[in-house]
PDB file of C-alpha atoms in Angstrom:
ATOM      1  CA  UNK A1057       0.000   0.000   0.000  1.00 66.00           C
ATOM      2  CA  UNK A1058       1.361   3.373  -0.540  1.00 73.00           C
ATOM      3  CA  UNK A1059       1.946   5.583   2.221  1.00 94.00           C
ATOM      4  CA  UNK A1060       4.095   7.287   4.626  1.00 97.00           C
ATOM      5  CA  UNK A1061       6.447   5.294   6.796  1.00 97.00           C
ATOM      6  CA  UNK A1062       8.130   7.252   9.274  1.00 97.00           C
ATOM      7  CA  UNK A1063      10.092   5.355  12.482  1.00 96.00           C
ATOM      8  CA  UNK A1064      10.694   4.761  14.928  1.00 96.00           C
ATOM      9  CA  UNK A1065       7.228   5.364  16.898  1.00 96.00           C
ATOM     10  CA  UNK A1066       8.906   5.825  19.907  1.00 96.00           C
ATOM     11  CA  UNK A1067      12.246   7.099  20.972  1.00 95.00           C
ATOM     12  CA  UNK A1068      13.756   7.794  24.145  1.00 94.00           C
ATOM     13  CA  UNK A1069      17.453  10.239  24.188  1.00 91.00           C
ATOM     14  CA  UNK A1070      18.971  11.685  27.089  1.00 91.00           C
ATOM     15  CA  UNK A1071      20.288  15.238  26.646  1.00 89.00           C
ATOM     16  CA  UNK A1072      22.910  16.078  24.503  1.00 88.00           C
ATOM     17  CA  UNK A1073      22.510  13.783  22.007  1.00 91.00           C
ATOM     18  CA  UNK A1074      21.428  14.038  18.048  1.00 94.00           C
ATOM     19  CA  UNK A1075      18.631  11.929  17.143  1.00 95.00           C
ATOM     20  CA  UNK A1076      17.490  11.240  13.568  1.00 97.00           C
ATOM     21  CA  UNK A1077      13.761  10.277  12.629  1.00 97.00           C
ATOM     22  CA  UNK A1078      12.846   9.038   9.168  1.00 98.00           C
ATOM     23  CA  UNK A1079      10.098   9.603   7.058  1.00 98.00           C
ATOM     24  CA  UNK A1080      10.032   7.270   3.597  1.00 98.00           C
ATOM     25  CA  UNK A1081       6.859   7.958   0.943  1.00 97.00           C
ATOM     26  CA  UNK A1082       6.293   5.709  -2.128  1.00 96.00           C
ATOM     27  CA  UNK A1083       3.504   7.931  -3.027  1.00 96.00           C
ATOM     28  CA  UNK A1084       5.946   9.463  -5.537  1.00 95.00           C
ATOM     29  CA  UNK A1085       5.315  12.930  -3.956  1.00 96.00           C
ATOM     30  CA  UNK A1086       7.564  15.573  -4.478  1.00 95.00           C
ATOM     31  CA  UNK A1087       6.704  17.686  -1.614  1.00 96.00           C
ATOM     32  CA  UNK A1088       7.599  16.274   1.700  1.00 97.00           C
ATOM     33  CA  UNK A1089       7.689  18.466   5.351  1.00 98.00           C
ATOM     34  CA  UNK A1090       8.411  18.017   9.172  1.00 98.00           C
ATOM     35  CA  UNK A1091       5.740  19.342  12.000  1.00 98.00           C
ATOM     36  CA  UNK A1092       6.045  19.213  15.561  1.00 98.00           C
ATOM     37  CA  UNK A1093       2.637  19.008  17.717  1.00 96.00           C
ATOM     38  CA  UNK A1094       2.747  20.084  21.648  1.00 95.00           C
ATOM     39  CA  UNK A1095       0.161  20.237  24.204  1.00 91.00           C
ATOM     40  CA  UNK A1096      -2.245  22.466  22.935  1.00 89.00           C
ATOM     41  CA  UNK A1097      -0.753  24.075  20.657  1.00 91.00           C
ATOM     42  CA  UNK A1098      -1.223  23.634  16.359  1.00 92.00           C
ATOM     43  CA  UNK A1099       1.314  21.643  14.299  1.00 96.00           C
ATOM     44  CA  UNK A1100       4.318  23.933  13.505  1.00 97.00           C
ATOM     45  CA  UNK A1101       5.982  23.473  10.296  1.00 96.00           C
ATOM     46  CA  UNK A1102       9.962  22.641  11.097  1.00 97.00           C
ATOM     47  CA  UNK A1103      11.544  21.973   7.792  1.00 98.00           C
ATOM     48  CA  UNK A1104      10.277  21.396   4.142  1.00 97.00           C
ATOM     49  CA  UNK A1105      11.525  20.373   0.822  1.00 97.00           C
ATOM     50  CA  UNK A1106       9.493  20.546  -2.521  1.00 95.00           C
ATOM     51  CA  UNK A1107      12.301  19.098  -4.635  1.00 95.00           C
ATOM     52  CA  UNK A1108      14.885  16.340  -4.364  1.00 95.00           C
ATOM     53  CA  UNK A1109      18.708  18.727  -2.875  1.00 96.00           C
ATOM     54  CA  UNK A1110      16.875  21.417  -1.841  1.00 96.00           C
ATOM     55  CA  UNK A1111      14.822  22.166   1.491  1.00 97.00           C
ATOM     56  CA  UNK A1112      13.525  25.305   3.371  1.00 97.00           C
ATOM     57  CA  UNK A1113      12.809  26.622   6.860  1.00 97.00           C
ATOM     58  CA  UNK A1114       9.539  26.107   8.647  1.00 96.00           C
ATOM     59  CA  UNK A1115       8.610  28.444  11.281  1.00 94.00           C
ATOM     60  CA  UNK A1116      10.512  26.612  13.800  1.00 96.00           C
ATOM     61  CA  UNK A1117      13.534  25.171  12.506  1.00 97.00           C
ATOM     62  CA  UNK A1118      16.441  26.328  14.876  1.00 96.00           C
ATOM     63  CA  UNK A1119      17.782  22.919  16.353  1.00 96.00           C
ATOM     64  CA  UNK A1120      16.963  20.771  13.400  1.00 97.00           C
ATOM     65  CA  UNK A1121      18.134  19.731  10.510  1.00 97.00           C
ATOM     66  CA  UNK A1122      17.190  17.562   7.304  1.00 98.00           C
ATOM     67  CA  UNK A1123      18.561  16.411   3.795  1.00 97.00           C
ATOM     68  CA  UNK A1124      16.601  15.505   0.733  1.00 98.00           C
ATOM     69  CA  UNK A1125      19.139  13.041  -1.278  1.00 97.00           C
ATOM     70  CA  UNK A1126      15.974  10.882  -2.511  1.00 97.00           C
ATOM     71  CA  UNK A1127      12.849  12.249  -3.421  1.00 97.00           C
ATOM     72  CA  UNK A1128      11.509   8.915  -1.219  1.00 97.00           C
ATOM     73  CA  UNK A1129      13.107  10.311   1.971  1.00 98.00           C
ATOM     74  CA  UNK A1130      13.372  13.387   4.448  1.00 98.00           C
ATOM     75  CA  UNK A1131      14.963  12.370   7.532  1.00 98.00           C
ATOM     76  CA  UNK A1132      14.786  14.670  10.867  1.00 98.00           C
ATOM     77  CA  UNK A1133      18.232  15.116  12.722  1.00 97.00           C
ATOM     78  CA  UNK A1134      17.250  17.175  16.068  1.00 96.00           C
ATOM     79  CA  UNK A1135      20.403  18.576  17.013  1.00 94.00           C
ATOM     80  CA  UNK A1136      21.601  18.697  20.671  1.00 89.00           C
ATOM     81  CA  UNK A1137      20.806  22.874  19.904  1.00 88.00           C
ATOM     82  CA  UNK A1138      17.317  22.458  20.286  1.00 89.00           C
ATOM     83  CA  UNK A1139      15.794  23.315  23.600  1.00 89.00           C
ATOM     84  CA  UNK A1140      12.822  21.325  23.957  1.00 91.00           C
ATOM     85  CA  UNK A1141      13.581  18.280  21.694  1.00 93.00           C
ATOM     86  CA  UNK A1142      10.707  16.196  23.514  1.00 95.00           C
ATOM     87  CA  UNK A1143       7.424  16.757  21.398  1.00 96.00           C
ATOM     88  CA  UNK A1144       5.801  14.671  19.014  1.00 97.00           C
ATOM     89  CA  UNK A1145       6.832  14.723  15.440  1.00 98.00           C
ATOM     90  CA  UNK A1146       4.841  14.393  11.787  1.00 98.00           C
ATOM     91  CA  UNK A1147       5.943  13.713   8.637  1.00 98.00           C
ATOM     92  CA  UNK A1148       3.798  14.716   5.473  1.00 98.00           C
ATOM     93  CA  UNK A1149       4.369  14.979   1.435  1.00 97.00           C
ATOM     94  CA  UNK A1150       2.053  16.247  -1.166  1.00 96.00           C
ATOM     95  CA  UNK A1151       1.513  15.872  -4.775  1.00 91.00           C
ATOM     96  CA  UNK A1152       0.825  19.352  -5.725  1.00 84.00           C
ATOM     97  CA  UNK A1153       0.960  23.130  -4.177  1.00 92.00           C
ATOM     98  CA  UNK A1154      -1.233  23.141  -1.020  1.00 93.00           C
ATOM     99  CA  UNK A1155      -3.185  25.849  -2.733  1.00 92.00           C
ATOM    100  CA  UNK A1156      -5.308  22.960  -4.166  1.00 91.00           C
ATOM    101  CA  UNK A1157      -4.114  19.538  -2.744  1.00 94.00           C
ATOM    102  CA  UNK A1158      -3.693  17.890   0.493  1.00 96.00           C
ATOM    103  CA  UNK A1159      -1.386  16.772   2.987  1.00 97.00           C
ATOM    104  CA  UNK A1160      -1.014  12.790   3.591  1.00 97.00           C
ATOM    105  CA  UNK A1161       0.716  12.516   6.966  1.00 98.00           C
ATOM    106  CA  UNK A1162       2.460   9.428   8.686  1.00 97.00           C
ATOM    107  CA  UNK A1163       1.914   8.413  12.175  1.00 96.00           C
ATOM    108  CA  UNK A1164       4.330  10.189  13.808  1.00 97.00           C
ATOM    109  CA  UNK A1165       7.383   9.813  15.926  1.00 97.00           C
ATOM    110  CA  UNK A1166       7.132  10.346  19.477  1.00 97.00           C
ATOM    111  CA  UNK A1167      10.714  11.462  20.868  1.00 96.00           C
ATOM    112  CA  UNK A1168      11.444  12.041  24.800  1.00 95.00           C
ATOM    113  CA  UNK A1169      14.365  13.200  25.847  1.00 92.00           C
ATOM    114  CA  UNK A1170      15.564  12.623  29.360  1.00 87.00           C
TER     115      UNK A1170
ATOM    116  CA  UNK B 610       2.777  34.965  12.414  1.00 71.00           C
ATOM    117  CA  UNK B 611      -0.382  34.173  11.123  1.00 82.00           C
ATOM    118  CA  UNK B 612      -3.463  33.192  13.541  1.00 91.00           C
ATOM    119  CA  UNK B 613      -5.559  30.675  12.983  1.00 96.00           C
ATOM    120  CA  UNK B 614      -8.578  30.149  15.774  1.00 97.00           C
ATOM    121  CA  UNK B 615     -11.046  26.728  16.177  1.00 98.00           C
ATOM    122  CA  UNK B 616     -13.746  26.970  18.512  1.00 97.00           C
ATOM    123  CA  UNK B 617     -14.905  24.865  20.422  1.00 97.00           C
ATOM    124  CA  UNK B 618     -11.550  23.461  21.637  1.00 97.00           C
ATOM    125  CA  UNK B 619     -13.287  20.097  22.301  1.00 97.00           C
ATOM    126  CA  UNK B 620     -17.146  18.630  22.277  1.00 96.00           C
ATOM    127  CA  UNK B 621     -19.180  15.743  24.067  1.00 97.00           C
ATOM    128  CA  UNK B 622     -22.375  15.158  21.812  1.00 97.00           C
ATOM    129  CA  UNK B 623     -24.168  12.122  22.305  1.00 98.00           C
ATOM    130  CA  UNK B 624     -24.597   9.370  18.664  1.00 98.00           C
ATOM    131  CA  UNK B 625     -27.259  11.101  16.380  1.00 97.00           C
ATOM    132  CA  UNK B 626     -26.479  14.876  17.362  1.00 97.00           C
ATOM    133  CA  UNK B 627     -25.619  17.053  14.503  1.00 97.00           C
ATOM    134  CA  UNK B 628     -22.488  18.998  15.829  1.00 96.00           C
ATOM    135  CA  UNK B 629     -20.168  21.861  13.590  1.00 95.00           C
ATOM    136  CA  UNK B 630     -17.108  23.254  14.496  1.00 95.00           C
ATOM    137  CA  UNK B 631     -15.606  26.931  13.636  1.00 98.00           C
ATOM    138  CA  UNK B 632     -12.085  28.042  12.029  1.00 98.00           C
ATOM    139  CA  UNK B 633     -11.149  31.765  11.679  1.00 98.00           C
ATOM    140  CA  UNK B 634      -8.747  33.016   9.183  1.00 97.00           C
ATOM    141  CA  UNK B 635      -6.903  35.808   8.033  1.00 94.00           C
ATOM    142  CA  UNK B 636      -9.045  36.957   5.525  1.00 88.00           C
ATOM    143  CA  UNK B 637      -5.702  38.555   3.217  1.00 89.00           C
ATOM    144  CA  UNK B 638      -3.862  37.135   0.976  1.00 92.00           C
ATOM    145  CA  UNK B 639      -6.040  33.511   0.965  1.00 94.00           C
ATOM    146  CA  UNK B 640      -4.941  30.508  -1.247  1.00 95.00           C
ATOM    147  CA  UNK B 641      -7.100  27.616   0.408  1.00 96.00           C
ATOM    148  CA  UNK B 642      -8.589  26.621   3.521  1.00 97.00           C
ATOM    149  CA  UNK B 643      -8.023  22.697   4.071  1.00 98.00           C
ATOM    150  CA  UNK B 644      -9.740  20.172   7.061  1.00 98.00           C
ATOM    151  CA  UNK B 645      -8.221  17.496   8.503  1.00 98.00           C
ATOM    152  CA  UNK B 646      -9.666  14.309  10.672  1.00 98.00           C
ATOM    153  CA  UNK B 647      -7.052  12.852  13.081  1.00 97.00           C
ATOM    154  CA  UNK B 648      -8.334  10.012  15.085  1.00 97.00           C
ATOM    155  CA  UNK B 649      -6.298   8.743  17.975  1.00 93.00           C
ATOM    156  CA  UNK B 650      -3.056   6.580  16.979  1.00 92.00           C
ATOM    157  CA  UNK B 651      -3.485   7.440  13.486  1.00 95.00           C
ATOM    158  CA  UNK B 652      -1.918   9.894  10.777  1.00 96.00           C
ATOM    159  CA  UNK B 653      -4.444  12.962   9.976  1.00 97.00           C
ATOM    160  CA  UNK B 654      -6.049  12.043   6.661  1.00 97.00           C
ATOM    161  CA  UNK B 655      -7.585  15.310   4.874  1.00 98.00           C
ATOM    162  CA  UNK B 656     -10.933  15.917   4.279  1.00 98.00           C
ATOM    163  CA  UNK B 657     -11.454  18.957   2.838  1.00 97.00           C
ATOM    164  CA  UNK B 658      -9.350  21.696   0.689  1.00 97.00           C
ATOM    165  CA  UNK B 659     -11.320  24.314   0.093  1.00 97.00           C
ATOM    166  CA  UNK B 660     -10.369  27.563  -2.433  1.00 95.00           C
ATOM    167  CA  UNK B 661     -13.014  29.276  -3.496  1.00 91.00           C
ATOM    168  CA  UNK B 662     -15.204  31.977  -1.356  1.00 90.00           C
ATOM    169  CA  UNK B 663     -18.977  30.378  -1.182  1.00 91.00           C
ATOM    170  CA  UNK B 664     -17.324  26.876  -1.226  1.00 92.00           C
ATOM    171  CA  UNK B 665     -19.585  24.329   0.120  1.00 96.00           C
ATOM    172  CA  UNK B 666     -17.742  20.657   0.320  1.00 97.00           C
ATOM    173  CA  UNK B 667     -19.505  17.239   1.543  1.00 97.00           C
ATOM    174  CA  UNK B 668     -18.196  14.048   2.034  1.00 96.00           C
ATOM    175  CA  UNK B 669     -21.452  11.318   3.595  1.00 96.00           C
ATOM    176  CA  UNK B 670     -22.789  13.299   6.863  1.00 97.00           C
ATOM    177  CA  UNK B 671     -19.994  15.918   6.982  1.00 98.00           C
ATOM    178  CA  UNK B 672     -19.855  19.077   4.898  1.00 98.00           C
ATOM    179  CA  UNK B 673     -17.925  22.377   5.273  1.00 98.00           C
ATOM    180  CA  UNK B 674     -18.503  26.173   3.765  1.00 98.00           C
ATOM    181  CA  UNK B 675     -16.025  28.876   3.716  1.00 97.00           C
ATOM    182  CA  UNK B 676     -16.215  32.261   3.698  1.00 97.00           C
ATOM    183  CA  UNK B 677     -12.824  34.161   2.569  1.00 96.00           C
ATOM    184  CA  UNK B 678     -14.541  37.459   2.735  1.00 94.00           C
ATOM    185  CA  UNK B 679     -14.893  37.348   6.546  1.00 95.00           C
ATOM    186  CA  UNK B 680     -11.982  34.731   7.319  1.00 96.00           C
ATOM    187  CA  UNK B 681     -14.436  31.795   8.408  1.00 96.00           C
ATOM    188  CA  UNK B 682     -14.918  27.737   7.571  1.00 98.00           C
ATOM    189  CA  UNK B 683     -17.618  26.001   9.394  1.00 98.00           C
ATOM    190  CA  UNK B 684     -17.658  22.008   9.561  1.00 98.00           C
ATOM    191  CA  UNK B 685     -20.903  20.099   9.799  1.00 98.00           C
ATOM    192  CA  UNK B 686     -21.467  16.831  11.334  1.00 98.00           C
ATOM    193  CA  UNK B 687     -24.943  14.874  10.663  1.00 98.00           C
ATOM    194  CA  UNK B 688     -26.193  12.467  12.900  1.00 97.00           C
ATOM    195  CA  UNK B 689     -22.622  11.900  14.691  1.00 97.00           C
ATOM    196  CA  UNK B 690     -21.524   8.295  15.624  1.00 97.00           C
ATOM    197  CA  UNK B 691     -18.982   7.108  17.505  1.00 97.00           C
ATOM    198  CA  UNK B 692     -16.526   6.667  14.806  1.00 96.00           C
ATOM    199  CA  UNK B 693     -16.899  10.166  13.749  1.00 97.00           C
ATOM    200  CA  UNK B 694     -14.373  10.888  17.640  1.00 98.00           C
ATOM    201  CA  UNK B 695     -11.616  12.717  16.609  1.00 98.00           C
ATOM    202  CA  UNK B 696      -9.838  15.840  16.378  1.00 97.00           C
ATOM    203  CA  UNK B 697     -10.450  18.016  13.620  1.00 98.00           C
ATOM    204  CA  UNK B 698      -7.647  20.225  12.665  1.00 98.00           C
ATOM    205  CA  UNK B 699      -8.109  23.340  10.011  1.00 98.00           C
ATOM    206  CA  UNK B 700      -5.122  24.806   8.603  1.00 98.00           C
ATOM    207  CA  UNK B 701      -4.674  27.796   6.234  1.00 97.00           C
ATOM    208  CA  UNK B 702      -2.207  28.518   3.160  1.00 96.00           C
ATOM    209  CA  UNK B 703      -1.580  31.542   2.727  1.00 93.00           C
ATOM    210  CA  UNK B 704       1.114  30.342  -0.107  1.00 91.00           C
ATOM    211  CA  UNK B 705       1.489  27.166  -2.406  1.00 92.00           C
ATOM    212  CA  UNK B 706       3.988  25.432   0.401  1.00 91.00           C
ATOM    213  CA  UNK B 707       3.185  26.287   3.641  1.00 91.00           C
ATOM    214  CA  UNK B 708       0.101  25.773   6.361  1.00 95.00           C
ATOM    215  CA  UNK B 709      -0.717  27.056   9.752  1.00 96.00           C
ATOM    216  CA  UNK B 710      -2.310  24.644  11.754  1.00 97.00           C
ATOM    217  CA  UNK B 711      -5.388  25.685  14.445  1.00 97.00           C
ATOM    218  CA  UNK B 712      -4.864  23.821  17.878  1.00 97.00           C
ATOM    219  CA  UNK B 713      -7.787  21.672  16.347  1.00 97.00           C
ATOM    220  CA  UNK B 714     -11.071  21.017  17.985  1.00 98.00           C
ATOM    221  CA  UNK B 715     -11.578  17.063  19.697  1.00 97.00           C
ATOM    222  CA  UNK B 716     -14.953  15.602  19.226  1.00 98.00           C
ATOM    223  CA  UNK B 717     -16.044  12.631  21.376  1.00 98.00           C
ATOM    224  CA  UNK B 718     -19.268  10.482  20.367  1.00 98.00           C
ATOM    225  CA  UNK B 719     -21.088   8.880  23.155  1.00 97.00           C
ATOM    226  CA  UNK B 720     -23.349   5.652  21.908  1.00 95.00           C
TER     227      UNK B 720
END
């Protein structure tokens, strides 16, 4: 079935470290992006990338980073920089400009650090 | 930043209660208004992307309008059951790459 994969579902880090999260599509979407979801507050866009080698800021990307060497895959590094690593993370590609089509989203990665 | 408001923040309706939800907007510089279902231990799956000002969308009991004019999107739930429980997220592009996510509103169907 085609989908979003991302893993792993959970992850536990203690401070200081880099952790990676990946997110693989074989929807053959070119547009793929990173959200983090807190306690009541709206997804945040982190990272996105509408083409294979090239990616832009989200509104919250200070602490992450990402690459785009397959148009399959966007992996998630969160960087020892980022304050308040422990959220729960989304990973989402589209077809088309999200003036007309939708996001399909994976299940998510749920990261704690300790 | 851009603001985008859902009211109520969550709902108990009992099965076979009709139920809608609100998102606000900015109502400048609109490209499309999109609604999203997210049940518990699931990914979101979309529902609606609206784009056009007087939109009305439906998909079996639920339906949404929009209103660009005024910077409002109303979603409409017929005769709820208990697999309608979820949260329903609206989110706003203001751009062809980019969405801003309400805090969502979480529905819960009592049989």
């Amino acid at each position: 079935d085609g989908g979003i994969t991302q893993s792993p579902k959970y992850l536990f880090r203690k401070e200081g470290q880099n952790v990676t999260l990946s997110c693989e599509q074989n929807l053959n979407h070119d547009a793929m992006y990173w959200y983090r979801q807190d306690p009541g507050q709206g997804l945040r866009l982190i990272y996105y990338s509408q083409i294979v080698n090239d990616f832009q800021k989200g509104d919250i990307a200070e602490g992450y980073s990402v690459s785009r060497e397959k148009k399959e895959s966007f992996p998630l590094t969160v960087t020892s920089a980022q304050k308040n690593p422990t959220a729960f993370y989304l990973c989402a590609s589209s077809t088309m400009g999200l003036n007309t089509g939708e996001l399909f989203f994976g299940e998510g990665s749920r990261l704690t650090v300790l | 930043i851009l603001n985008v408001e859902q009211s109520p923040q969550s709902l108990h309706v009992q099965e076979g209660d009709s139920t809608n939800f609100t998102c606000s907007f900015p109502s400048s510089n609109f490209y499309a208004l999109h609604w999203y279902r997210w049940e518990t231990a699931k990914s979101p799956e979309a529902l609606f992307v609206m784009t056009l000002n007087g939109d009305e969308k439906k998909k079996g009991r639920i339906s949404a309008t929009l209103n660009t004019k005024e910077g409002y999107s109303y979603l409409y739930i017929k005769g709820s059951q208990p697999e309608d429980s979820a949260t329903y997220l609206c989110a706003f592009a203001s751009g062809y790459s980019t969405l801003t996510f309400g805090k969502g509103t979480m529905l819960l169907v009592s049989p």
